[in-house]
mmCIF file of C-alpha atoms and ligand atoms in Angstrom:
data_model
loop_
_atom_site.group_PDB
_atom_site.id
_atom_site.type_symbol
_atom_site.label_atom_id
_atom_site.label_comp_id
_atom_site.label_asym_id
_atom_site.label_seq_id
_atom_site.Cartn_x
_atom_site.Cartn_y
_atom_site.Cartn_z
ATOM 1 C CA MET A 1 -25.830 42.031 2.817
ATOM 2 C CA SER A 2 -27.153 38.391 3.519
ATOM 3 C CA ARG A 3 -24.582 35.975 4.465
ATOM 4 C CA ARG A 4 -26.435 33.679 1.509
ATOM 5 C CA SER A 5 -25.504 36.511 -1.149
ATOM 6 C CA ARG A 6 -22.026 37.013 0.305
ATOM 7 C CA GLU A 7 -19.131 36.448 -2.050
ATOM 8 C CA ARG A 8 -17.170 33.306 -1.088
ATOM 9 C CA PRO A 9 -13.509 34.382 -0.227
ATOM 10 C CA VAL A 10 -10.726 32.286 -1.914
ATOM 11 C CA ARG A 11 -9.495 29.823 1.001
ATOM 12 C CA ARG A 12 -7.383 27.069 1.549
ATOM 13 C CA THR A 13 -8.616 23.400 0.893
ATOM 14 C CA SER A 14 -10.478 21.679 3.665
ATOM 15 C CA PRO A 15 -8.529 19.123 6.442
ATOM 16 C CA PHE A 16 -11.029 16.455 5.562
ATOM 17 C CA ARG A 17 -9.297 14.218 2.503
ATOM 18 C CA PHE A 18 -12.448 12.284 1.584
ATOM 19 C CA GLU A 19 -10.938 10.540 -1.551
ATOM 20 C CA GLY A 20 -8.293 7.855 -1.641
ATOM 21 C CA PRO A 21 -5.903 6.407 1.224
ATOM 22 C CA LEU A 22 -4.430 9.186 3.924
ATOM 23 C CA GLU A 23 -1.220 10.196 5.071
ATOM 24 C CA PRO A 24 -0.195 7.557 8.356
ATOM 25 C CA ASP A 25 -0.640 10.524 10.744
ATOM 26 C CA ASP A 26 -4.000 11.694 9.167
ATOM 27 C CA LEU A 27 -6.439 9.019 10.405
ATOM 28 C CA ILE A 28 -8.964 9.641 13.121
ATOM 29 C CA GLY A 29 -8.865 6.921 15.532
ATOM 30 C CA ARG A 30 -7.559 3.010 14.915
ATOM 31 C CA ALA A 31 -4.948 3.118 17.647
ATOM 32 C CA ALA A 32 -5.775 -0.508 18.763
ATOM 33 C CA GLU A 33 -5.811 -1.496 15.130
ATOM 34 C CA THR A 34 -2.307 -0.304 14.453
ATOM 35 C CA ALA A 35 -1.423 -1.687 17.533
ATOM 36 C CA GLN A 36 -2.672 -5.255 17.079
ATOM 37 C CA LEU A 37 -1.511 -5.260 13.443
ATOM 38 C CA LEU A 38 1.849 -4.048 14.243
ATOM 39 C CA ASP A 39 2.060 -6.937 16.770
ATOM 40 C CA TYR A 40 1.160 -9.473 14.208
ATOM 41 C CA VAL A 41 3.028 -8.300 11.729
ATOM 42 C CA ALA A 42 6.265 -7.925 13.603
ATOM 43 C CA GLU A 43 5.649 -11.924 14.495
ATOM 44 C CA GLY A 44 5.311 -12.770 10.522
ATOM 45 C CA ARG A 45 1.870 -14.024 10.935
ATOM 46 C CA THR A 46 -0.706 -14.254 8.548
ATOM 47 C CA VAL A 47 -4.043 -11.779 9.191
ATOM 48 C CA SER A 48 -6.688 -10.297 7.245
ATOM 49 C CA LEU A 49 -8.198 -7.458 7.575
ATOM 50 C CA ALA A 50 -11.891 -7.328 6.312
ATOM 51 C CA ALA A 51 -14.201 -3.769 6.410
ATOM 52 C CA PRO A 52 -16.487 -2.538 3.666
ATOM 53 C CA ARG A 53 -15.513 -0.014 0.858
ATOM 54 C CA ARG A 54 -14.148 3.121 2.330
ATOM 55 C CA TYR A 55 -13.869 2.578 5.901
ATOM 56 C CA GLY A 56 -9.972 2.997 6.058
ATOM 57 C CA LYS A 57 -8.620 0.069 4.813
ATOM 58 C CA THR A 58 -5.301 0.982 2.716
ATOM 59 C CA SER A 59 -5.042 3.962 4.733
ATOM 60 C CA LEU A 60 -4.595 1.602 8.096
ATOM 61 C CA LEU A 61 -2.210 -0.565 6.158
ATOM 62 C CA ARG A 62 -0.053 2.467 4.911
ATOM 63 C CA ARG A 63 0.413 3.661 8.480
ATOM 64 C CA VAL A 64 1.099 0.314 9.763
ATOM 65 C CA GLY A 65 3.786 -0.509 6.805
ATOM 66 C CA THR A 66 5.459 3.088 7.628
ATOM 67 C CA ARG A 67 5.298 2.414 11.348
ATOM 68 C CA PHE A 68 6.829 -1.544 10.928
ATOM 69 C CA ALA A 69 9.410 0.024 8.597
ATOM 70 C CA ASP A 70 10.568 2.827 10.366
ATOM 71 C CA GLU A 71 11.116 0.127 13.389
ATOM 72 C CA HIS A 72 12.119 -3.036 12.537
ATOM 73 C CA ASP A 73 14.090 -1.547 9.307
ATOM 74 C CA ALA A 74 11.385 -3.770 7.329
ATOM 75 C CA LEU A 75 10.630 -4.533 3.464
ATOM 76 C CA VAL A 76 7.261 -3.257 2.533
ATOM 77 C CA ALA A 77 5.551 -4.736 -0.262
ATOM 78 C CA ARG A 78 1.939 -3.521 -1.650
ATOM 79 C CA VAL A 79 -0.176 -5.576 -4.300
ATOM 80 C CA ASP A 80 -3.464 -4.203 -4.921
ATOM 81 C CA LEU A 81 -5.140 -7.296 -6.870
ATOM 82 C CA LEU A 82 -8.336 -5.050 -7.465
ATOM 83 C CA GLY A 83 -9.288 -5.911 -11.006
ATOM 84 C CA LEU A 84 -6.979 -8.806 -11.343
ATOM 85 C CA ASP A 85 -6.736 -10.247 -14.654
ATOM 86 C CA GLY A 86 -5.097 -14.100 -14.322
ATOM 87 C CA ALA A 87 -2.049 -15.778 -13.139
ATOM 88 C CA ALA A 88 0.102 -13.780 -15.241
ATOM 89 C CA ASP A 89 -1.302 -10.375 -14.270
ATOM 90 C CA PHE A 90 -0.623 -11.508 -10.386
ATOM 91 C CA ALA A 91 3.078 -12.603 -11.468
ATOM 92 C CA THR A 92 3.270 -9.117 -12.722
ATOM 93 C CA ARG A 93 2.001 -6.846 -9.895
ATOM 94 C CA PHE A 94 3.521 -8.904 -7.214
ATOM 95 C CA ALA A 95 6.933 -8.985 -9.386
ATOM 96 C CA THR A 96 5.995 -5.315 -9.231
ATOM 97 C CA ALA A 97 5.533 -4.388 -5.709
ATOM 98 C CA TRP A 98 8.533 -6.384 -4.629
ATOM 99 C CA ARG A 99 10.856 -4.481 -6.543
ATOM 100 C CA ARG A 100 9.169 -1.081 -5.530
ATOM 101 C CA ALA A 101 9.745 -2.474 -1.858
ATOM 102 C CA THR A 102 13.451 -3.241 -2.429
ATOM 103 C CA SER A 103 14.143 -0.146 -4.624
ATOM 104 C CA GLY A 104 15.582 1.622 -1.426
ATOM 105 C CA ASP A 105 18.425 -0.596 -0.953
ATOM 106 C CA ARG A 106 20.906 0.003 -3.695
ATOM 107 C CA ARG A 107 22.529 -3.633 -3.022
ATOM 108 C CA LEU A 108 19.287 -5.314 -2.831
ATOM 109 C CA ARG A 109 17.638 -3.460 -5.866
ATOM 110 C CA SER A 110 20.347 -5.085 -7.845
ATOM 111 C CA THR A 111 20.376 -8.393 -6.772
ATOM 112 C CA VAL A 112 16.324 -8.374 -7.086
ATOM 113 C CA GLU A 113 16.830 -6.696 -10.645
ATOM 114 C CA ARG A 114 19.261 -9.354 -11.488
ATOM 115 C CA GLY A 115 17.349 -12.223 -10.070
ATOM 116 C CA LEU A 116 14.435 -11.079 -11.842
ATOM 117 C CA ALA A 117 16.462 -10.840 -15.232
ATOM 118 C CA SER A 118 17.263 -14.382 -14.981
ATOM 119 C CA LEU A 119 13.400 -15.062 -15.481
ATOM 120 C CA SER A 120 13.112 -13.830 -19.030
ATOM 121 C CA SER A 121 12.785 -17.239 -20.161
ATOM 122 C CA PHE A 122 9.403 -17.310 -18.428
ATOM 123 C CA GLY A 123 8.448 -14.204 -20.044
ATOM 124 C CA VAL A 124 9.517 -11.714 -16.944
ATOM 125 C CA THR A 125 11.375 -8.045 -18.529
ATOM 126 C CA LEU A 126 12.091 -5.077 -16.250
ATOM 127 C CA ALA A 127 9.788 -2.325 -17.377
ATOM 128 C CA GLY A 128 10.354 0.960 -16.215
ATOM 129 C CA VAL A 129 10.202 1.012 -12.652
ATOM 130 C CA GLY A 130 8.195 -1.879 -12.256
ATOM 131 C CA VAL A 131 7.920 -5.633 -14.288
ATOM 132 C CA GLN A 132 5.929 -6.788 -17.029
ATOM 133 C CA VAL A 133 4.882 -10.712 -17.026
ATOM 134 C CA ARG A 134 3.439 -12.444 -20.565
ATOM 135 C CA LEU A 135 2.895 -16.218 -20.396
ATOM 136 C CA GLU A 136 2.873 -17.497 -23.509
ATOM 137 C CA ARG A 137 -0.097 -18.925 -24.354
ATOM 138 C CA ASP A 138 -1.055 -22.450 -22.235
ATOM 139 C CA ALA A 139 1.853 -22.184 -20.009
ATOM 140 C CA ASP A 140 2.134 -23.296 -16.877
ATOM 141 C CA PRO A 141 2.526 -20.373 -14.470
ATOM 142 C CA GLY A 142 3.062 -22.715 -11.376
ATOM 143 C CA SER A 143 7.690 -22.572 -12.026
ATOM 144 C CA LEU A 144 7.360 -18.738 -12.500
ATOM 145 C CA LEU A 145 5.168 -18.285 -9.982
ATOM 146 C CA HIS A 146 6.939 -20.173 -7.083
ATOM 147 C CA ALA A 147 10.521 -18.376 -7.890
ATOM 148 C CA LEU A 148 8.515 -15.165 -7.222
ATOM 149 C CA LEU A 149 6.879 -15.901 -4.399
ATOM 150 C CA ASP A 150 9.978 -16.990 -3.001
ATOM 151 C CA LEU A 151 11.572 -13.807 -2.945
ATOM 152 C CA PRO A 152 10.487 -12.523 0.282
ATOM 153 C CA ARG A 153 11.803 -15.749 2.072
ATOM 154 C CA GLN A 154 15.664 -14.795 0.561
ATOM 155 C CA VAL A 155 16.004 -11.262 2.107
ATOM 156 C CA ALA A 156 17.851 -10.414 5.789
ATOM 157 C CA ARG A 157 15.127 -7.917 6.536
ATOM 158 C CA PRO A 158 11.697 -8.319 7.943
ATOM 159 C CA VAL A 159 9.180 -8.049 5.191
ATOM 160 C CA LEU A 160 5.192 -7.330 4.934
ATOM 161 C CA VAL A 161 3.286 -8.464 2.240
ATOM 162 C CA VAL A 162 -0.214 -6.659 1.762
ATOM 163 C CA LEU A 163 -2.238 -8.021 -0.570
ATOM 164 C CA ASP A 164 -5.280 -5.561 -0.992
ATOM 165 C CA GLU A 165 -8.625 -6.576 -2.298
ATOM 166 C CA PHE A 166 -7.196 -9.932 -1.885
ATOM 167 C CA GLN A 167 -10.814 -11.796 -2.498
ATOM 168 C CA ALA A 168 -10.283 -10.445 -6.420
ATOM 169 C CA LEU A 169 -8.027 -13.318 -6.429
ATOM 170 C CA HIS A 170 -9.992 -16.265 -6.039
ATOM 171 C CA ALA A 171 -12.435 -15.080 -8.775
ATOM 172 C CA ALA A 172 -9.470 -14.138 -11.225
ATOM 173 C CA TRP A 173 -7.323 -17.414 -10.990
ATOM 174 C CA PRO A 174 -8.694 -19.910 -8.532
ATOM 175 C CA ASP A 175 -5.591 -21.998 -8.578
ATOM 176 C CA GLY A 176 -3.805 -18.819 -7.319
ATOM 177 C CA GLU A 177 -5.095 -19.229 -3.243
ATOM 178 C CA GLY A 178 -3.283 -22.562 -3.361
ATOM 179 C CA VAL A 179 -0.137 -21.655 -5.067
ATOM 180 C CA LEU A 180 0.011 -18.773 -2.420
ATOM 181 C CA ARG A 181 -0.471 -20.818 0.668
ATOM 182 C CA GLY A 182 2.564 -23.246 0.192
ATOM 183 C CA HIS A 183 4.719 -19.934 0.326
ATOM 184 C CA VAL A 184 2.769 -18.294 3.199
ATOM 185 C CA GLN A 185 3.172 -21.259 5.195
ATOM 186 C CA GLU A 186 6.496 -21.869 4.514
ATOM 187 C CA GLN A 187 7.566 -18.497 5.735
ATOM 188 C CA LEU A 188 5.558 -18.165 8.533
ATOM 189 C CA GLY A 189 7.350 -16.508 11.026
ATOM 190 C CA GLU A 190 9.611 -14.684 9.204
ATOM 191 C CA VAL A 191 7.312 -12.974 6.416
ATOM 192 C CA ALA A 192 4.133 -11.846 7.475
ATOM 193 C CA TYR A 193 0.900 -11.257 5.263
ATOM 194 C CA VAL A 194 -1.906 -9.267 5.398
ATOM 195 C CA PHE A 195 -5.239 -10.142 3.078
ATOM 196 C CA ALA A 196 -7.176 -7.132 3.141
ATOM 197 C CA GLY A 197 -10.863 -7.085 1.440
ATOM 198 C CA SER A 198 -13.780 -5.107 0.911
ATOM 199 C CA SER A 199 -16.231 -7.042 0.513
ATOM 200 C CA PRO A 200 -15.982 -8.946 4.302
ATOM 201 C CA HIS A 201 -18.330 -11.792 3.067
ATOM 202 C CA LEU A 202 -16.305 -12.576 0.269
ATOM 203 C CA LEU A 203 -12.791 -12.233 1.935
ATOM 204 C CA GLU A 204 -14.336 -14.288 5.174
ATOM 205 C CA ALA A 205 -15.134 -17.038 2.452
ATOM 206 C CA ALA A 206 -11.839 -17.441 1.888
ATOM 207 C CA PHE A 207 -11.093 -18.625 5.486
ATOM 208 C CA ALA A 208 -14.335 -20.141 6.354
ATOM 209 C CA ASP A 209 -14.923 -22.157 3.577
ATOM 210 C CA ARG A 210 -13.191 -25.910 4.011
ATOM 211 C CA GLY A 211 -12.507 -26.432 0.442
ATOM 212 C CA ARG A 212 -10.405 -23.275 0.387
ATOM 213 C CA ALA A 213 -6.576 -23.215 0.125
ATOM 214 C CA PHE A 214 -6.556 -20.487 3.500
ATOM 215 C CA TYR A 215 -9.311 -22.274 5.666
ATOM 216 C CA GLN A 216 -8.414 -21.695 9.227
ATOM 217 C CA GLN A 217 -5.160 -20.170 8.493
ATOM 218 C CA VAL A 218 -5.087 -16.370 9.382
ATOM 219 C CA LEU A 219 -5.663 -13.737 11.957
ATOM 220 C CA ARG A 220 -8.513 -11.880 11.977
ATOM 221 C CA VAL A 221 -8.636 -7.902 12.825
ATOM 222 C CA PRO A 222 -11.846 -6.289 12.298
ATOM 223 C CA LEU A 223 -12.162 -2.854 11.540
ATOM 224 C CA GLY A 224 -15.223 -1.500 12.249
ATOM 225 C CA ARG A 225 -17.168 2.005 12.429
ATOM 226 C CA LEU A 226 -15.288 4.475 14.264
ATOM 227 C CA PRO A 227 -16.710 5.538 17.133
ATOM 228 C CA ASP A 228 -18.535 8.661 17.939
ATOM 229 C CA ALA A 229 -16.149 9.446 20.760
ATOM 230 C CA GLU A 230 -12.677 9.148 18.687
ATOM 231 C CA LEU A 231 -14.774 11.168 15.787
ATOM 232 C CA ALA A 232 -16.042 13.875 17.400
ATOM 233 C CA PRO A 233 -12.659 15.314 18.797
ATOM 234 C CA GLY A 234 -10.817 14.269 15.781
ATOM 235 C CA LEU A 235 -13.297 15.894 13.136
ATOM 236 C CA GLY A 236 -13.927 18.986 15.724
ATOM 237 C CA GLY A 237 -10.442 19.216 16.320
ATOM 238 C CA ARG A 238 -9.473 19.664 12.334
ATOM 239 C CA PHE A 239 -12.063 22.451 12.307
ATOM 240 C CA GLU A 240 -10.359 24.462 15.646
ATOM 241 C CA SER A 241 -6.877 23.888 13.867
ATOM 242 C CA THR A 242 -7.879 25.646 10.766
ATOM 243 C CA ASP A 243 -9.503 28.906 12.105
ATOM 244 C CA ARG A 244 -13.321 27.363 12.003
ATOM 245 C CA ASP A 245 -15.506 25.827 14.723
ATOM 246 C CA ALA A 246 -18.013 23.068 14.011
ATOM 247 C CA GLY A 247 -20.735 24.528 17.089
ATOM 248 C CA ALA A 248 -23.483 22.490 17.972
ATOM 249 C CA VAL A 249 -23.544 21.195 14.009
ATOM 250 C CA LEU A 250 -20.770 18.639 14.763
ATOM 251 C CA GLY A 251 -23.455 16.644 16.785
ATOM 252 C CA GLY A 252 -25.434 16.354 14.047
ATOM 253 C CA LEU A 253 -22.560 15.663 11.377
ATOM 254 C CA VAL A 254 -21.576 13.052 13.759
ATOM 255 C CA SER A 255 -24.696 11.261 14.643
ATOM 256 C CA LEU A 256 -25.535 11.326 10.427
ATOM 257 C CA ALA A 257 -22.236 9.873 9.072
ATOM 258 C CA ALA A 258 -22.433 6.956 11.904
ATOM 259 C CA GLY A 259 -19.226 6.273 12.125
ATOM 260 C CA HIS A 260 -18.774 5.544 8.097
ATOM 261 C CA PRO A 261 -15.392 7.153 8.018
ATOM 262 C CA GLN A 262 -15.111 8.515 4.697
ATOM 263 C CA ARG A 263 -18.811 9.543 4.887
ATOM 264 C CA ALA A 264 -17.897 11.907 8.235
ATOM 265 C CA MET A 265 -14.658 13.252 6.343
ATOM 266 C CA PHE A 266 -16.608 14.119 3.792
ATOM 267 C CA LEU A 267 -19.396 15.785 5.522
ATOM 268 C CA ALA A 268 -17.164 17.598 7.617
ATOM 269 C CA HIS A 269 -15.507 18.784 4.092
ATOM 270 C CA LEU A 270 -18.209 20.447 2.986
ATOM 271 C CA LEU A 271 -19.465 22.131 6.192
ATOM 272 C CA TRP A 272 -16.244 23.676 6.603
ATOM 273 C CA GLU A 273 -16.268 24.840 3.246
ATOM 274 C CA GLU A 274 -18.775 26.799 4.271
ATOM 275 C CA LEU A 275 -17.199 28.725 7.062
ATOM 276 C CA VAL A 276 -14.706 31.672 6.516
ATOM 277 C CA ALA A 277 -11.806 31.938 8.792
ATOM 278 C CA GLY A 278 -12.824 32.369 12.234
ATOM 279 C CA GLU A 279 -16.830 31.273 11.945
ATOM 280 C CA ARG A 280 -18.810 28.964 13.708
ATOM 281 C CA ALA A 281 -21.280 27.037 12.098
ATOM 282 C CA ASP A 282 -24.853 27.364 12.461
ATOM 283 C CA ASP A 283 -27.912 25.399 11.125
ATOM 284 C CA GLU A 284 -27.826 27.454 7.879
ATOM 285 C CA HIS A 285 -24.554 26.168 7.103
ATOM 286 C CA TRP A 286 -25.454 22.644 8.067
ATOM 287 C CA ASP A 287 -28.252 22.474 5.550
ATOM 288 C CA ARG A 288 -26.268 23.835 3.186
ATOM 289 C CA ALA A 289 -23.700 21.317 3.532
ATOM 290 C CA LEU A 290 -26.247 18.616 3.910
ATOM 291 C CA GLN A 291 -27.892 19.740 0.475
ATOM 292 C CA ARG A 292 -24.556 20.221 -1.239
ATOM 293 C CA ALA A 293 -23.577 16.535 -0.190
ATOM 294 C CA ARG A 294 -26.698 14.943 -1.462
ATOM 295 C CA THR A 295 -26.925 16.805 -4.868
ATOM 296 C CA TRP A 296 -22.641 15.488 -4.515
ATOM 297 C CA VAL A 297 -23.751 11.519 -4.248
ATOM 298 C CA ALA A 298 -27.166 11.978 -6.562
ATOM 299 C CA ASP A 299 -25.985 10.284 -9.299
ATOM 300 C CA GLU A 300 -24.043 7.046 -7.507
ATOM 301 C CA MET A 301 -26.912 6.687 -5.438
ATOM 302 C CA VAL A 302 -29.187 6.462 -9.086
ATOM 303 C CA ALA A 303 -26.304 3.733 -10.180
ATOM 304 C CA VAL A 304 -26.140 1.532 -7.238
ATOM 305 C CA TRP A 305 -29.840 1.680 -7.147
ATOM 306 C CA SER A 306 -30.545 1.185 -10.370
ATOM 307 C CA ALA A 307 -27.820 -2.204 -10.528
ATOM 308 C CA LEU A 308 -30.172 -3.852 -8.246
ATOM 309 C CA THR A 309 -32.792 -6.474 -9.230
ATOM 310 C CA PRO A 310 -36.376 -5.605 -7.454
ATOM 311 C CA ALA A 311 -36.364 -8.150 -5.130
ATOM 312 C CA GLN A 312 -32.508 -6.647 -4.018
ATOM 313 C CA GLN A 313 -34.155 -2.982 -4.089
ATOM 314 C CA ALA A 314 -37.221 -4.328 -1.712
ATOM 315 C CA ALA A 315 -34.695 -6.053 0.694
ATOM 316 C CA LEU A 316 -32.560 -3.271 0.637
ATOM 317 C CA ARG A 317 -35.655 -1.086 1.931
ATOM 318 C CA GLN A 318 -36.938 -3.647 4.610
ATOM 319 C CA VAL A 319 -32.818 -4.040 5.901
ATOM 320 C CA HIS A 320 -32.847 0.334 6.523
ATOM 321 C CA ARG A 321 -36.121 -0.077 7.981
ATOM 322 C CA HIS A 322 -36.391 -3.329 9.955
ATOM 323 C CA GLY A 323 -32.865 -3.991 10.064
ATOM 324 C CA THR A 324 -33.579 -7.171 8.405
ATOM 325 C CA ALA A 325 -35.415 -8.319 4.799
ATOM 326 C CA THR A 326 -37.098 -11.629 6.538
ATOM 327 C CA LEU A 327 -39.188 -9.858 8.971
ATOM 328 C CA ARG A 328 -42.201 -12.463 9.794
ATOM 329 C CA GLY A 329 -44.979 -10.777 8.136
ATOM 330 C CA GLY A 330 -42.778 -7.983 6.592
ATOM 331 C CA THR A 331 -42.543 -9.704 2.922
ATOM 332 C CA SER A 332 -42.947 -6.771 0.289
ATOM 333 C CA GLY A 333 -44.512 -6.442 -3.430
ATOM 334 C CA GLY A 334 -45.503 -10.095 -2.696
ATOM 335 C CA LEU A 335 -41.865 -11.591 -2.593
ATOM 336 C CA SER A 336 -41.616 -14.671 -1.209
ATOM 337 C CA ARG A 337 -39.106 -15.070 2.471
ATOM 338 C CA SER A 338 -36.757 -17.150 0.582
ATOM 339 C CA THR A 339 -36.422 -14.447 -2.422
ATOM 340 C CA LEU A 340 -35.992 -11.433 0.045
ATOM 341 C CA ALA A 341 -33.418 -14.074 1.960
ATOM 342 C CA GLY A 342 -31.707 -14.409 -1.256
ATOM 343 C CA ALA A 343 -31.637 -10.587 -2.056
ATOM 344 C CA GLN A 344 -30.359 -9.842 1.176
ATOM 345 C CA GLU A 345 -27.560 -12.177 0.763
ATOM 346 C CA TYR A 346 -26.643 -10.756 -2.363
ATOM 347 C CA LEU A 347 -26.234 -7.242 -0.748
ATOM 348 C CA LEU A 348 -24.034 -8.699 2.039
ATOM 349 C CA ARG A 349 -21.798 -10.473 -0.616
ATOM 350 C CA GLN A 350 -21.863 -6.538 -2.253
ATOM 351 C CA ALA A 351 -20.937 -5.099 1.145
ATOM 352 C CA LEU A 352 -23.810 -2.660 0.747
ATOM 353 C CA ILE A 353 -25.036 -4.132 4.181
ATOM 354 C CA GLU A 354 -23.396 -5.505 7.036
ATOM 355 C CA GLN A 355 -24.114 -7.341 9.646
ATOM 356 C CA VAL A 356 -24.994 -5.569 13.297
ATOM 357 C CA GLU A 357 -22.506 -6.832 15.625
ATOM 358 C CA ARG A 358 -24.524 -7.276 18.627
ATOM 359 C CA PRO A 359 -28.454 -8.652 17.871
ATOM 360 C CA GLY A 360 -31.063 -8.223 20.195
ATOM 361 C CA PRO A 361 -31.548 -11.234 22.687
ATOM 362 C CA ARG A 362 -33.683 -13.479 20.530
ATOM 363 C CA GLN A 363 -32.989 -11.943 17.548
ATOM 364 C CA GLY A 364 -32.022 -13.342 14.046
ATOM 365 C CA ARG A 365 -29.026 -11.600 12.619
ATOM 366 C CA ARG A 366 -29.541 -8.077 11.892
ATOM 367 C CA PHE A 367 -28.235 -6.226 9.299
ATOM 368 C CA ARG A 368 -27.694 -2.434 8.289
ATOM 369 C CA VAL A 369 -27.081 -0.600 5.008
ATOM 370 C CA VAL A 370 -23.577 0.462 5.359
ATOM 371 C CA ASP A 371 -23.393 3.878 3.403
ATOM 372 C CA PRO A 372 -25.469 6.533 5.639
ATOM 373 C CA LEU A 373 -25.883 8.564 2.775
ATOM 374 C CA LEU A 374 -27.385 6.062 0.908
ATOM 375 C CA GLY A 375 -30.201 5.156 3.969
ATOM 376 C CA GLN A 376 -30.864 9.063 3.542
ATOM 377 C CA TRP A 377 -31.527 8.725 0.434
ATOM 378 C CA LEU A 378 -33.699 5.629 0.926
ATOM 379 C CA ASP A 379 -35.540 7.830 3.466
ATOM 380 C CA GLN A 380 -36.147 10.983 0.899
ATOM 381 C CA ARG A 381 -37.658 8.610 -1.746
ATOM 382 C CA ARG A 382 -39.794 7.377 0.194
ATOM 383 C CA GLY A 383 -40.852 10.856 1.146
HETATM 384 N N1 ATP B 401 -8.980 6.922 10.269
HETATM 385 C C1 ATP B 401 -9.900 7.602 9.881
HETATM 386 N N2 ATP B 401 -9.765 8.526 10.090
HETATM 387 C C2 ATP B 401 -10.471 9.627 8.985
HETATM 388 N N3 ATP B 401 -10.543 9.235 7.986
HETATM 389 C C3 ATP B 401 -10.820 8.118 7.372
HETATM 390 C C4 ATP B 401 -9.924 6.868 7.800
HETATM 391 N N4 ATP B 401 -10.483 6.241 7.298
HETATM 392 C C5 ATP B 401 -10.726 6.073 6.457
HETATM 393 N N5 ATP B 401 -10.921 7.453 6.179
HETATM 394 C C6 ATP B 401 -12.199 8.310 5.045
HETATM 395 O O1 ATP B 401 -12.007 7.210 4.223
HETATM 396 C C7 ATP B 401 -11.001 7.224 2.897
HETATM 397 C C8 ATP B 401 -10.955 6.271 2.352
HETATM 398 O O2 ATP B 401 -9.706 5.546 2.420
HETATM 399 P P1 ATP B 401 -9.260 4.480 2.287
HETATM 400 O O3 ATP B 401 -9.036 4.816 1.226
HETATM 401 O O4 ATP B 401 -8.121 4.126 2.737
HETATM 402 O O5 ATP B 401 -10.714 3.491 2.722
HETATM 403 P P2 ATP B 401 -10.205 1.283 2.113
HETATM 404 O O6 ATP B 401 -11.677 1.176 2.744
HETATM 405 O O7 ATP B 401 -9.079 1.027 1.691
HETATM 406 O O8 ATP B 401 -11.253 2.022 0.524
HETATM 407 P P3 ATP B 401 -11.671 1.306 -0.874
HETATM 408 O O9 ATP B 401 -12.617 -0.042 -0.499
HETATM 409 O O10 ATP B 401 -11.877 1.872 -1.858
HETATM 410 O O11 ATP B 401 -10.421 0.380 -1.029
HETATM 411 C C9 ATP B 401 -10.261 8.335 3.007
HETATM 412 O O12 ATP B 401 -10.196 9.054 2.391
HETATM 413 C C10 ATP B 401 -10.651 8.953 4.650
HETATM 414 O O13 ATP B 401 -11.718 10.132 4.348
HETATM 415 MG MG1 MG B 402 -7.917 0.801 0.025
#
């Protein structure tokens, strides 16, 4: 019987999780980022952590939060601002996060619950394990927000507040950054804040634009791709510990993933699924895994592509081929350089492309497509 037609035996799931945040001990690499964040957080500093989607921001912050809590008996409040819908929603999410953060300490828990209950005239109610805030139409949320944002200062334990997808705050509640700033400044040294975001370009604008409340107010921790030298042993070791061998195929996998954490885990998962216990991967396994990867992401790629204008599509192709959409003499489809430059900025804001750290001598800014599977999809469409 050929290997192709062999029935797949029932087996455990792979050790490569590629959906959602990882457990703190499951991360590959990120030792330097963890140590840097822990140092800043222990000093009560304000930090930004920017990286494109699925680079591992939430996983890293979970690890940092867990270690900070363990080592310093700290409280960690995690507020996710994705899809935020205005000031009342911010108040709801912040108060809920604070209630969760304090729920493990019996005395603190009742103090917090009493404190929140005393805000009922502002539309605050305790709901299940969370908090619901309903502001009267046209009500000024200022006093309520000040009362809530002051809560972390009132405890005698170190505190970390993580605001994930921070860039959503500005869009959903333009005054929010200004309201928050006063509290963050007042709590500097006592309460650490981490602002994380998956649109580095938009997040950066919050700290680099003179008109914005947090202009030059944060320390930056860069979160890039995972180096091959960490990825290869990290992935290879997981194959081994589950009685599989990625063999020589691992090099091709790591090279295709190009340091993209989620894509590396996704490809490793698919390759693992091709193997039975005790088996070593060969090119046939890898071809099948790759084929499944392409099928799996095809809809996602079509959705990304069809949401772009023709100019943005052209810019994406140019960036993929040449590292820039505005190569001299490299215009496409009769589009002007300024149109392509605008489209390139849009792609950057959407974090579909990212700036390459070190351009060559005398080169202008250079970019690359963030998702290596999108790059591959573009190659295939061309072919
Ligand atoms: N250090 C890492 N080691 C191994 N895999 C990682 C690492 N960081 C991220 N990943 C992979 O990326 C996936 C997404 O991680 P996570 O949710 O933390 O990223 P994120 O940047 O917060 O994503 P999003 O932008 O969607 O919120 C994980 O399920 C895992 O497969
Ligand atoms: Mg996340």
